[in-house]
Short mmCIF file of C-alpha atoms and ligand atoms in Angstrom, two decimals:
data_model
loop_
_atom_site.label_atom_id
_atom_site.label_comp_id
_atom_site.label_asym_id
_atom_site.label_seq_id
_atom_site.Cartn_x
_atom_site.Cartn_y
_atom_site.Cartn_z
CA ILE A 1 13.27 -12.76 -15.58
CA ILE A 2 10.63 -14.88 -13.84
CA LYS A 3 8.77 -17.61 -15.69
CA VAL A 4 6.44 -19.94 -13.81
CA LYS A 5 4.25 -22.68 -15.20
CA ASN A 6 1.42 -24.46 -13.35
CA VAL A 7 2.89 -23.68 -9.95
CA ARG A 8 1.01 -25.25 -7.08
CA LYS A 9 1.57 -25.23 -3.33
CA THR A 10 -0.38 -27.32 -0.86
CA TYR A 11 0.40 -27.15 2.83
CA ARG A 12 -0.18 -30.41 4.65
CA GLY A 13 -0.07 -30.99 8.38
CA ASN A 14 -2.18 -31.64 11.47
CA GLY A 15 -4.67 -33.56 9.37
CA ILE A 16 -5.50 -30.54 7.24
CA GLU A 17 -4.60 -29.73 3.66
CA VAL A 18 -4.53 -26.14 2.43
CA LYS A 19 -4.28 -25.57 -1.34
CA ALA A 20 -2.63 -22.14 -1.06
CA VAL A 21 -1.58 -21.87 -4.73
CA ARG A 22 -3.64 -23.83 -7.26
CA GLY A 23 -1.97 -23.47 -10.63
CA ILE A 24 -0.37 -20.20 -11.64
CA ASP A 25 1.22 -19.48 -15.04
CA LEU A 26 3.08 -16.19 -15.17
CA THR A 27 5.90 -14.37 -16.87
CA ILE A 28 7.53 -11.28 -15.35
CA LYS A 29 9.96 -9.43 -17.62
CA SER A 30 13.07 -7.57 -16.56
CA GLY A 31 12.33 -3.99 -15.50
CA GLU A 32 8.68 -4.52 -14.59
CA PHE A 33 7.03 -2.61 -11.73
CA THR A 34 4.24 -5.05 -10.93
CA ALA A 35 1.79 -5.54 -8.07
CA ILE A 36 0.16 -8.82 -7.04
CA VAL A 37 -3.07 -8.11 -5.19
CA GLY A 38 -5.95 -10.15 -3.82
CA PRO A 39 -7.88 -10.87 -0.64
CA SER A 40 -6.22 -11.97 2.57
CA GLY A 41 -5.37 -15.67 2.24
CA SER A 42 -5.46 -15.71 -1.57
CA GLY A 43 -1.87 -17.00 -1.84
CA LYS A 44 0.25 -13.88 -2.50
CA THR A 45 2.94 -14.50 0.13
CA THR A 46 3.05 -18.23 -0.66
CA PHE A 47 3.51 -17.48 -4.36
CA LEU A 48 6.33 -14.99 -3.70
CA ASN A 49 8.08 -17.58 -1.52
CA THR A 50 8.04 -20.15 -4.33
CA ILE A 51 9.50 -17.65 -6.82
CA SER A 52 12.44 -16.95 -4.51
CA GLY A 53 12.99 -20.60 -3.68
CA LEU A 54 12.35 -19.93 0.03
CA ASP A 55 9.59 -22.49 -0.25
CA SER A 56 9.40 -25.39 -2.69
CA PRO A 57 6.27 -25.72 -4.81
CA THR A 58 4.24 -28.94 -4.65
CA ASP A 59 4.17 -28.90 -8.46
CA GLY A 60 5.07 -26.81 -11.50
CA ASP A 61 8.18 -25.19 -13.00
CA ILE A 62 9.93 -22.03 -11.85
CA MET A 63 12.61 -20.34 -13.93
CA LEU A 64 14.46 -17.38 -12.43
CA ASN A 65 16.99 -15.60 -14.63
CA GLY A 66 17.00 -18.69 -16.85
CA LYS A 67 17.74 -21.13 -14.00
CA ASP A 68 15.36 -23.94 -13.07
CA LEU A 69 14.86 -23.53 -9.32
CA ARG A 70 13.73 -27.13 -8.89
CA LYS A 71 17.16 -28.38 -10.02
CA MET A 72 19.05 -26.27 -7.45
CA ASN A 73 20.12 -27.47 -4.04
CA GLY A 74 19.89 -25.46 -0.81
CA LYS A 75 23.30 -23.81 -1.18
CA GLU A 76 22.75 -22.88 -4.83
CA LEU A 77 19.36 -21.37 -4.00
CA SER A 78 20.90 -19.43 -1.13
CA ASP A 79 23.72 -18.04 -3.30
CA MET A 80 21.26 -17.19 -6.06
CA ARG A 81 19.08 -15.23 -3.62
CA ARG A 82 22.04 -13.44 -2.09
CA ASP A 83 23.28 -12.17 -5.45
CA ASN A 84 20.02 -11.54 -7.25
CA ILE A 85 17.08 -10.84 -4.97
CA GLY A 86 16.27 -8.20 -2.38
CA PHE A 87 13.54 -9.19 0.10
CA ILE A 88 11.04 -7.14 2.01
CA PHE A 89 9.15 -9.59 4.19
CA GLN A 90 5.61 -9.08 5.51
CA SER A 91 7.03 -9.15 9.06
CA TYR A 92 10.21 -7.16 8.93
CA ASN A 93 12.56 -9.95 10.01
CA LEU A 94 15.27 -7.61 11.25
CA ILE A 95 17.87 -9.09 13.60
CA PRO A 96 17.18 -7.46 16.98
CA VAL A 97 20.75 -7.82 18.29
CA LEU A 98 22.35 -6.09 15.29
CA THR A 99 22.26 -2.34 14.77
CA VAL A 100 20.39 -0.74 11.90
CA GLU A 101 23.68 -0.35 10.02
CA GLU A 102 24.67 -3.99 10.61
CA ASN A 103 21.23 -5.20 9.52
CA ILE A 104 21.51 -3.26 6.29
CA GLU A 105 25.11 -4.10 5.42
CA TYR A 106 24.84 -7.81 6.17
CA ILE A 107 24.30 -8.93 2.56
CA MET A 108 27.12 -6.72 1.28
CA MET A 109 29.49 -8.39 3.76
CA LEU A 110 28.47 -11.81 2.37
CA GLN A 111 29.23 -10.45 -1.09
CA GLY A 112 32.73 -9.43 0.02
CA ILE A 113 32.25 -5.69 -0.43
CA LYS A 114 34.86 -3.71 1.55
CA ALA A 115 33.99 -1.80 4.73
CA SER A 116 34.45 1.77 3.44
CA GLU A 117 32.13 1.16 0.48
CA ARG A 118 29.54 -0.57 2.72
CA LYS A 119 29.54 2.41 5.09
CA GLU A 120 29.02 4.81 2.21
CA ARG A 121 26.14 2.81 0.73
CA VAL A 122 24.41 2.39 4.12
CA SER A 123 24.61 6.12 4.65
CA GLN A 124 23.16 6.76 1.18
CA ILE A 125 20.26 4.31 1.51
CA LEU A 126 19.37 5.60 5.01
CA LYS A 127 18.99 9.04 3.45
CA GLU A 128 16.64 7.57 0.82
CA VAL A 129 14.36 6.05 3.52
CA GLU A 130 14.64 9.17 5.74
CA LEU A 131 16.46 7.48 8.63
CA THR A 132 19.72 9.44 8.59
CA GLY A 133 21.38 9.18 11.99
CA PHE A 134 19.75 5.85 12.91
CA GLU A 135 22.85 3.72 12.15
CA ASN A 136 23.47 2.66 15.75
CA ARG A 137 19.94 2.06 16.94
CA PHE A 138 18.56 -1.43 17.46
CA PRO A 139 15.28 -2.73 15.94
CA PRO A 140 13.45 -2.93 19.33
CA GLN A 141 14.11 0.79 19.69
CA LEU A 142 12.32 1.65 16.47
CA SER A 143 8.68 2.33 15.74
CA GLY A 144 6.81 -0.09 13.42
CA GLY A 145 7.22 2.17 10.46
CA GLN A 146 10.90 2.79 11.15
CA GLN A 147 11.57 -0.98 11.23
CA GLN A 148 9.77 -1.30 7.94
CA ARG A 149 11.92 1.38 6.37
CA VAL A 150 15.09 -0.37 7.56
CA ALA A 151 13.79 -3.56 5.91
CA VAL A 152 13.30 -1.63 2.66
CA ALA A 153 16.79 -0.16 2.88
CA ARG A 154 18.27 -3.61 3.48
CA ALA A 155 16.50 -5.03 0.41
CA MET A 156 17.77 -2.34 -1.92
CA VAL A 157 21.33 -1.66 -0.76
CA SER A 158 22.92 -4.68 -2.46
CA ASN A 159 21.55 -3.57 -5.87
CA PRO A 160 19.71 -6.80 -6.64
CA THR A 161 18.13 -7.36 -10.07
CA LEU A 162 14.81 -8.33 -8.48
CA ILE A 163 13.02 -6.95 -5.43
CA LEU A 164 10.26 -9.09 -3.88
CA ALA A 165 8.31 -6.81 -1.57
CA ASP A 166 5.53 -8.20 0.64
CA GLU A 167 3.44 -5.33 2.07
CA PRO A 168 6.34 -2.83 2.10
CA THR A 169 4.02 0.05 3.12
CA ALA A 170 1.63 -1.65 5.58
CA ASN A 171 2.79 0.39 8.59
CA LEU A 172 3.60 3.65 6.87
CA ASP A 173 1.73 6.92 6.66
CA SER A 174 0.79 8.06 3.14
CA LYS A 175 3.50 10.73 2.94
CA THR A 176 6.24 8.20 3.76
CA SER A 177 4.66 5.58 1.44
CA ASN A 178 4.55 8.05 -1.40
CA GLY A 179 8.20 9.03 -0.89
CA LEU A 180 9.32 5.41 -0.68
CA LEU A 181 7.38 4.28 -3.75
CA ASP A 182 8.56 7.22 -5.85
CA MET A 183 12.13 6.32 -4.91
CA MET A 184 11.55 2.70 -5.93
CA LYS A 185 9.91 3.74 -9.20
CA ARG A 186 12.83 6.05 -9.95
CA LEU A 187 15.33 3.22 -9.33
CA ASN A 188 13.19 0.96 -11.51
CA LYS A 189 13.35 3.39 -14.43
CA GLU A 190 17.03 4.28 -13.98
CA THR A 191 18.47 0.79 -13.36
CA ASN A 192 15.85 -1.61 -14.76
CA MET A 193 15.62 -3.25 -11.31
CA THR A 194 12.49 -5.44 -11.39
CA PHE A 195 9.92 -4.89 -8.62
CA LEU A 196 7.26 -7.40 -7.68
CA PHE A 197 4.96 -6.25 -4.87
CA SER A 198 2.42 -8.24 -2.91
CA THR A 199 0.07 -5.71 -1.37
CA HIS A 200 -3.30 -4.33 -0.29
CA ASP A 201 -2.12 -0.73 -0.61
CA PRO A 202 -4.13 1.19 -3.24
CA LEU A 203 -1.17 3.55 -3.61
CA ILE A 204 1.04 0.72 -4.88
CA MET A 205 -1.71 -0.52 -7.20
CA GLU A 206 -1.96 2.99 -8.57
CA LYS A 207 1.78 3.38 -9.21
CA ALA A 208 2.32 -0.13 -10.60
CA ASP A 209 2.52 -0.59 -14.39
CA ARG A 210 0.83 -3.99 -14.13
CA VAL A 211 -1.62 -5.39 -11.57
CA ILE A 212 -2.15 -9.15 -11.19
CA THR A 213 -5.11 -10.17 -9.04
CA LEU A 214 -5.11 -13.50 -7.20
CA LYS A 215 -8.21 -15.23 -5.87
CA ASP A 216 -8.16 -18.59 -4.09
CA GLY A 217 -4.64 -19.41 -5.28
CA LYS A 218 -5.21 -18.63 -8.97
CA ILE A 219 -4.89 -15.59 -11.21
CA GLU A 220 -8.23 -13.85 -11.61
CA SER A 221 -7.03 -10.95 -13.76
CA ASP A 222 -3.81 -9.50 -15.17
CA GLU A 223 -3.90 -5.86 -16.24
CA VAL A 224 -1.13 -3.91 -17.91
CA LYS A 225 -1.79 -0.19 -17.67
CA ILE B 1 -12.43 6.68 31.02
CA ILE B 2 -8.87 7.81 30.20
CA LYS B 3 -7.47 11.04 31.61
CA VAL B 4 -3.83 11.92 31.03
CA LYS B 5 -2.00 15.06 32.06
CA ASN B 6 1.42 16.16 30.84
CA VAL B 7 2.48 12.62 29.95
CA ARG B 8 6.07 12.33 28.81
CA LYS B 9 8.19 9.34 27.75
CA THR B 10 11.89 9.52 27.08
CA TYR B 11 13.80 6.41 26.08
CA ARG B 12 17.38 6.37 27.28
CA GLY B 13 20.06 3.88 26.39
CA ASN B 14 23.21 3.33 24.38
CA GLY B 15 24.15 6.97 24.95
CA ILE B 16 21.08 8.24 23.12
CA GLU B 17 17.98 9.90 24.44
CA VAL B 18 14.73 9.80 22.45
CA LYS B 19 11.89 12.06 23.61
CA ALA B 20 9.09 9.88 22.17
CA VAL B 21 6.21 11.63 23.99
CA ARG B 22 6.75 15.26 24.99
CA GLY B 23 3.76 16.37 27.02
CA ILE B 24 0.29 15.14 26.16
CA ASP B 25 -2.94 16.22 27.91
CA LEU B 26 -5.95 14.20 26.85
CA THR B 27 -9.35 12.99 28.00
CA ILE B 28 -11.11 10.06 26.33
CA LYS B 29 -14.73 9.49 27.41
CA SER B 30 -16.49 6.18 27.70
CA GLY B 31 -17.99 5.05 24.37
CA GLU B 32 -15.65 7.03 22.11
CA PHE B 33 -14.52 5.72 18.70
CA THR B 34 -11.32 7.69 18.36
CA ALA B 35 -8.27 7.49 16.10
CA ILE B 36 -4.77 8.73 16.96
CA VAL B 37 -2.87 9.48 13.77
CA GLY B 38 0.47 11.02 12.85
CA PRO B 39 3.69 10.34 10.98
CA SER B 40 5.81 7.28 11.59
CA GLY B 41 7.80 7.85 14.80
CA SER B 42 5.48 10.54 16.17
CA GLY B 43 4.81 8.61 19.40
CA LYS B 44 1.49 6.83 18.83
CA THR B 45 2.53 3.35 19.98
CA THR B 46 4.52 4.77 22.89
CA PHE B 47 1.52 6.80 24.03
CA LEU B 48 -0.83 3.79 23.84
CA ASN B 49 1.64 1.76 25.90
CA THR B 50 1.63 4.37 28.69
CA ILE B 51 -2.18 4.45 28.79
CA SER B 52 -2.34 0.69 29.31
CA GLY B 53 0.45 0.64 31.85
CA LEU B 54 2.57 -1.62 29.61
CA ASP B 55 5.18 1.10 29.75
CA SER B 56 5.70 3.63 32.54
CA PRO B 57 5.80 7.32 31.58
CA THR B 58 8.86 9.38 32.45
CA ASP B 59 6.49 12.05 33.80
CA GLY B 60 2.81 13.00 34.04
CA ASP B 61 -0.42 11.52 35.44
CA ILE B 62 -2.50 8.73 33.94
CA MET B 63 -5.98 7.91 35.23
CA LEU B 64 -7.74 4.87 33.78
CA ASN B 65 -11.31 4.19 34.95
CA GLY B 66 -10.61 6.49 37.89
CA LYS B 67 -7.45 4.64 38.99
CA ASP B 68 -4.04 6.33 39.09
CA LEU B 69 -1.77 3.98 37.11
CA ARG B 70 1.38 5.36 38.74
CA LYS B 71 0.21 4.11 42.15
CA MET B 72 -0.33 0.53 40.93
CA ASN B 73 2.21 -2.27 41.18
CA GLY B 74 2.96 -4.83 38.45
CA LYS B 75 0.29 -7.32 39.58
CA GLU B 76 -2.39 -4.65 39.96
CA LEU B 77 -1.62 -3.29 36.48
CA SER B 78 -1.74 -6.80 35.06
CA ASP B 79 -5.12 -7.58 36.66
CA MET B 80 -6.48 -4.20 35.56
CA ARG B 81 -5.46 -4.90 31.95
CA ARG B 82 -6.88 -8.43 32.00
CA ASP B 83 -10.28 -7.26 33.14
CA ASN B 84 -10.60 -3.95 31.31
CA ILE B 85 -8.54 -3.70 28.16
CA GLY B 86 -8.40 -5.62 24.89
CA PHE B 87 -5.14 -5.21 22.95
CA ILE B 88 -4.39 -5.33 19.28
CA PHE B 89 -0.63 -4.92 18.98
CA GLN B 90 1.19 -3.55 15.94
CA SER B 91 2.92 -6.94 15.59
CA TYR B 92 0.25 -9.52 16.22
CA ASN B 93 1.94 -11.18 19.23
CA LEU B 94 0.07 -14.47 18.85
CA ILE B 95 1.53 -17.49 20.65
CA PRO B 96 2.79 -19.77 17.86
CA VAL B 97 2.50 -23.01 19.85
CA LEU B 98 -1.17 -22.45 20.75
CA THR B 99 -4.03 -22.98 18.30
CA VAL B 100 -6.19 -20.11 17.08
CA GLU B 101 -8.87 -21.16 19.56
CA GLU B 102 -6.40 -21.32 22.47
CA ASN B 103 -4.93 -17.94 21.56
CA ILE B 104 -8.38 -16.36 21.58
CA GLU B 105 -9.74 -18.02 24.73
CA TYR B 106 -6.64 -17.43 26.84
CA ILE B 107 -7.91 -14.29 28.59
CA MET B 108 -11.30 -15.88 29.32
CA MET B 109 -9.53 -18.78 31.02
CA LEU B 110 -7.69 -16.29 33.25
CA GLN B 111 -11.05 -14.76 34.06
CA GLY B 112 -12.42 -18.15 35.16
CA ILE B 113 -15.04 -18.44 32.44
CA LYS B 114 -16.15 -22.07 31.97
CA ALA B 115 -15.17 -24.14 28.95
CA SER B 116 -18.56 -24.45 27.26
CA GLU B 117 -19.09 -20.69 27.32
CA ARG B 118 -15.54 -20.05 26.06
CA LYS B 119 -16.08 -22.42 23.13
CA GLU B 120 -19.30 -20.68 22.22
CA ARG B 121 -17.77 -17.20 22.34
CA VAL B 122 -14.71 -18.26 20.32
CA SER B 123 -16.99 -19.69 17.67
CA GLN B 124 -19.04 -16.48 17.58
CA ILE B 125 -16.05 -14.13 17.35
CA LEU B 126 -14.40 -16.23 14.61
CA LYS B 127 -17.58 -15.76 12.58
CA GLU B 128 -17.31 -11.99 13.09
CA VAL B 129 -13.73 -11.92 11.70
CA GLU B 130 -14.57 -14.41 8.93
CA LEU B 131 -12.31 -17.23 10.15
CA THR B 132 -14.91 -19.91 10.87
CA GLY B 133 -13.25 -23.32 10.83
CA PHE B 134 -9.78 -22.02 11.76
CA GLU B 135 -10.00 -23.10 15.44
CA ASN B 136 -7.25 -25.71 15.26
CA ARG B 137 -4.75 -23.96 13.02
CA PHE B 138 -1.52 -22.52 14.37
CA PRO B 139 -0.33 -18.93 13.78
CA PRO B 140 2.61 -19.95 11.53
CA GLN B 141 0.07 -21.58 9.23
CA LEU B 142 -1.83 -18.36 8.71
CA SER B 143 -1.37 -15.55 6.25
CA GLY B 144 -0.45 -12.08 7.57
CA GLY B 145 -4.01 -10.86 7.37
CA GLN B 146 -5.40 -14.01 9.00
CA GLN B 147 -3.04 -13.58 11.97
CA GLN B 148 -4.18 -10.01 12.29
CA ARG B 149 -7.82 -11.06 12.36
CA VAL B 150 -7.10 -13.60 15.11
CA ALA B 151 -5.45 -10.80 17.10
CA VAL B 152 -8.61 -8.69 16.67
CA ALA B 153 -10.82 -11.61 17.75
CA ARG B 154 -8.66 -12.13 20.83
CA ALA B 155 -8.90 -8.47 21.84
CA MET B 156 -12.68 -8.41 21.62
CA VAL B 157 -13.80 -11.78 22.95
CA SER B 158 -13.41 -10.95 26.66
CA ASN B 159 -15.77 -7.95 26.30
CA PRO B 160 -13.34 -5.36 27.66
CA THR B 161 -14.50 -1.78 28.32
CA LEU B 162 -11.59 -0.38 26.33
CA ILE B 163 -9.93 -1.60 23.12
CA LEU B 164 -6.45 -0.25 22.30
CA ALA B 165 -5.82 -1.09 18.66
CA ASP B 166 -2.43 -0.36 17.07
CA GLU B 167 -2.70 -0.65 13.27
CA PRO B 168 -5.49 -3.28 13.34
CA THR B 169 -5.92 -3.11 9.54
CA ALA B 170 -2.32 -2.76 8.31
CA ASN B 171 -2.26 -6.13 6.52
CA LEU B 172 -5.87 -6.32 5.42
CA ASP B 173 -7.53 -5.72 2.07
CA SER B 174 -10.13 -2.95 2.01
CA LYS B 175 -13.11 -5.33 1.94
CA THR B 176 -11.91 -7.12 5.10
CA SER B 177 -10.97 -3.79 6.75
CA ASN B 178 -14.41 -2.38 6.03
CA GLY B 179 -16.15 -5.46 7.46
CA LEU B 180 -13.98 -5.45 10.57
CA LEU B 181 -14.38 -1.73 11.26
CA ASP B 182 -18.14 -1.83 10.74
CA MET B 183 -18.31 -4.68 13.27
CA MET B 184 -16.25 -2.68 15.76
CA LYS B 185 -18.38 0.41 15.23
CA ARG B 186 -21.53 -1.64 15.76
CA LEU B 187 -20.18 -3.05 19.03
CA ASN B 188 -19.18 0.47 20.03
CA LYS B 189 -22.72 1.77 19.55
CA GLU B 190 -24.45 -1.28 21.08
CA THR B 191 -22.25 -1.80 24.15
CA ASN B 192 -20.49 1.53 24.69
CA MET B 193 -17.12 -0.25 24.40
CA THR B 194 -14.49 2.48 23.96
CA PHE B 195 -12.16 2.18 20.95
CA LEU B 196 -8.83 3.97 20.67
CA PHE B 197 -6.98 3.33 17.41
CA SER B 198 -3.44 4.20 16.46
CA THR B 199 -3.30 4.11 12.70
CA HIS B 200 -2.27 5.32 9.23
CA ASP B 201 -5.39 3.83 7.60
CA PRO B 202 -7.57 6.53 5.99
CA LEU B 203 -10.55 4.16 6.36
CA ILE B 204 -10.25 4.24 10.16
CA MET B 205 -9.80 8.02 10.14
CA GLU B 206 -12.96 8.26 8.08
CA LYS B 207 -15.05 6.05 10.38
CA ALA B 208 -13.73 7.53 13.66
CA ASP B 209 -15.87 10.11 15.48
CA ARG B 210 -12.74 11.93 16.67
CA VAL B 211 -9.26 12.20 15.15
CA ILE B 212 -6.26 13.23 17.27
CA THR B 213 -3.09 14.03 15.32
CA LEU B 214 0.34 13.60 16.93
CA LYS B 215 3.50 15.24 15.70
CA ASP B 216 6.89 14.84 17.39
CA GLY B 217 5.36 13.45 20.58
CA LYS B 218 2.74 16.19 21.06
CA ILE B 219 -0.86 16.75 20.00
CA GLU B 220 -1.02 18.85 16.86
CA SER B 221 -4.81 18.79 16.38
CA ASP B 222 -7.89 17.20 17.93
CA GLU B 223 -11.02 17.08 15.77
CA VAL B 224 -14.43 15.86 16.79
CA LYS B 225 -16.54 15.20 13.72
N1 LIG C 301 12.14 0.82 23.06
C1 LIG C 301 12.54 1.99 22.53
N2 LIG C 301 13.79 2.47 22.80
C2 LIG C 301 14.22 3.64 22.26
N3 LIG C 301 13.49 4.40 21.43
C3 LIG C 301 12.24 3.98 21.12
C4 LIG C 301 11.71 2.75 21.63
N4 LIG C 301 10.44 2.58 21.12
C5 LIG C 301 10.21 3.64 20.33
N5 LIG C 301 11.29 4.48 20.32
C6 LIG C 301 11.40 5.75 19.58
O1 LIG C 301 10.35 6.61 20.01
C7 LIG C 301 9.80 7.33 18.88
C8 LIG C 301 8.30 7.07 18.80
O2 LIG C 301 8.08 5.71 18.51
P1 LIG C 301 6.59 5.10 18.37
O3 LIG C 301 6.75 3.62 18.23
O4 LIG C 301 5.75 5.58 19.50
O5 LIG C 301 6.11 5.77 17.01
P2 LIG C 301 4.76 5.55 16.17
O6 LIG C 301 4.08 6.86 16.08
O7 LIG C 301 4.00 4.40 16.71
O8 LIG C 301 5.31 5.19 14.73
P3 LIG C 301 4.78 4.14 13.59
O9 LIG C 301 3.65 4.81 12.91
O10 LIG C 301 6.00 4.01 12.70
O11 LIG C 301 4.41 2.88 14.28
C9 LIG C 301 10.57 6.87 17.65
O12 LIG C 301 11.55 7.84 17.33
C10 LIG C 301 11.23 5.58 18.08
O13 LIG C 301 12.49 5.41 17.44
N1 LIG C 302 2.95 -22.54 6.76
C1 LIG C 302 1.67 -22.75 6.42
N2 LIG C 302 1.03 -23.91 6.76
C2 LIG C 302 -0.27 -24.10 6.43
N3 LIG C 302 -1.03 -23.23 5.74
C3 LIG C 302 -0.46 -22.07 5.37
C4 LIG C 302 0.91 -21.75 5.68
N4 LIG C 302 1.20 -20.52 5.19
C5 LIG C 302 0.06 -20.08 4.61
N5 LIG C 302 -0.93 -21.00 4.71
C6 LIG C 302 -2.30 -20.88 4.19
O1 LIG C 302 -2.22 -20.67 2.78
C7 LIG C 302 -3.20 -19.70 2.37
C8 LIG C 302 -2.52 -18.55 1.64
O2 LIG C 302 -1.67 -17.86 2.54
P1 LIG C 302 -0.79 -16.60 2.07
O3 LIG C 302 0.07 -16.23 3.24
O4 LIG C 302 -0.09 -16.92 0.80
O5 LIG C 302 -1.92 -15.51 1.80
P2 LIG C 302 -1.79 -13.95 1.42
O6 LIG C 302 -2.46 -13.75 0.11
O7 LIG C 302 -0.36 -13.51 1.52
O8 LIG C 302 -2.66 -13.24 2.54
P3 LIG C 302 -2.44 -11.84 3.35
O9 LIG C 302 -2.88 -10.75 2.42
O10 LIG C 302 -3.35 -12.01 4.53
O11 LIG C 302 -0.99 -11.73 3.73
C9 LIG C 302 -3.94 -19.26 3.63
O12 LIG C 302 -5.19 -19.94 3.68
C10 LIG C 302 -3.04 -19.70 4.76
O13 LIG C 302 -3.81 -20.07 5.90
MG1 LIG C 303 0.67 -12.29 2.87
MG1 LIG C 304 3.62 2.47 16.03
#
C-alpha cells in the first residue's frame, strides 16, 4: 500500500538547512498495524507528511496505492487523501468554530454521503471513543484528551484504507489509550484498514505488529513481531 | 504556598452546564514535587487554571503565597503570575513569529532583566533541555517534542517559585522525559521551587513525592510517598 524509495526531506530557510529525512526505503503492506518510533526530532512527523503528500520530499519516490505521488498535482493529492487516508495530527487541528459533530462529519460531506447516514455514523464513532452526548460541544470547551478523541473519531469515520496517526494517545490516560488502541486493532483485523503510528507511547509499541525505529532521519531498525 | 478551599468551576454556555470542578480542598506546601492525575475530563487543567488565576472559580477560596486571588484585579493577577509562576500549558502556546530565544526570554524582559544576563540564561536553559543551537529557529520549524521542550525552558528560566506544568512530557520519548524530569527534580531540591504537574505520564507519577487523584472534579485520593 505504501512504497517509498530513498525519500529525503531537507528544510531550508533563514540561512539554516535541516536534513529531517535522510534516505528512507520502506514498504508497508495493506492491513499492517505498524509503529514508527524514535527520539524527538528524528523525522517521524516529517516522514508521515511525505507519505500523505501533505509535504513534498526533496528527493525519492513515493507510491501510495500504486500511484506515484510526485506525478500528482495539488487537487489530485487532495482528492486522494480525502478518499483514502484518515489523519490524526500531532496537534489535533480541530476547527474551533464547528461543533464536535460537524468536525467529525466534514469529510463525509465532501464525499457526498447523505445527512441521515452521516448522523448515524457520527453517533456510532462517538460511542467508540466514549464521547456520547458531545455532538454539540465546541473544541475550546473540551479537555486536551477529549479533543484528541474527537480527532481520532474524525480520522476513522470515513472508513479510509489507511490511517496515519501522529501521537494519537499523547494526552490520554492509560485506560482510555488501551480502549482506543484495542478498538483500532479490532478494526484493523476486521476490515484490513492499515494503521501507521508515529509515537513515543510504549503501549502502542507493545500492540503494534511491526516497529520501525528512526534515528536522525534514517531507519535504525525494523522489527516484525 | 497554595491553599484552596471548596473550589468549584462550572462552565455554562450553549444551554449546557459542565461542573468541571466540584469542590476541592487542598494545601500545597513550598518545595513540593506533586502530581495531579486522573482520567481525561476529570478537571485537572481547569483546577490548575483556577490556582493561577487564569480562570476564576465559580465558588471557593484560593490563596497563593498568602494572597487571596479573588480580591485581585486583572493587572494584579497578571503581575503576580509574571513574578511567581512558570507555566507549561497542555498546548505549548509558543509565539510562532518569535524565535526560540525570544519566546524564552520574554518574561525576563518584562521583569527588566538586562540583555546580557538574559542571553546567558537562555543559553544555559537551552542546554538543560538539550536544544543548544536552536536560538534562532521558529516554533513552526520545530518538531512536537522540540516545541514542548522550549515551553519547559520558558517556564523555568525566570526562576519562578511555582511551576504549573500541564502534560509537560506528552510528546516526548522516555529518554528525553527522564532527563527533563530529573533536571526539574534537581532544581526542586536545590532551590525549593514548587512543582505541580497535571499528567497521565506514569514516569511523573513515579518521580513525584505526592500524587493527588481527581475523579469527576473532586479529589479521590491523596498519597504522600
Ligand atoms: N472552556 C470550557 N467550556 C466548557 N466546558 C469545558 C471548558 N474547558 C473544559 N471543559 C469541560 O470541563 C471538564 C474538565 O476539563 P479539563 O480540561 O479540566 O479536564 P482534564 O482533567 O484536564 O482532562 P485531560 O486529561 O483530557 O486534559 C471536561 O468535561 C471538559 O469538557
Ligand atoms: N517546517 C520546518 N522547518 C524547518 N525544520 C523543520 C520543520 N519541521 C520540522 N523540522 C525539523 O526537522 C526535524 C525532524 O522533525 P519532525 O517533526 O519530523 O520530528 P519528530 O520525529 O516527529 O519529533 P517529535 O517526536 O518531537 O514529534 C527536526 O530537527 C525539526 O526541527
Ligand atoms: Mg512529531
Ligand atoms: Mg487537561
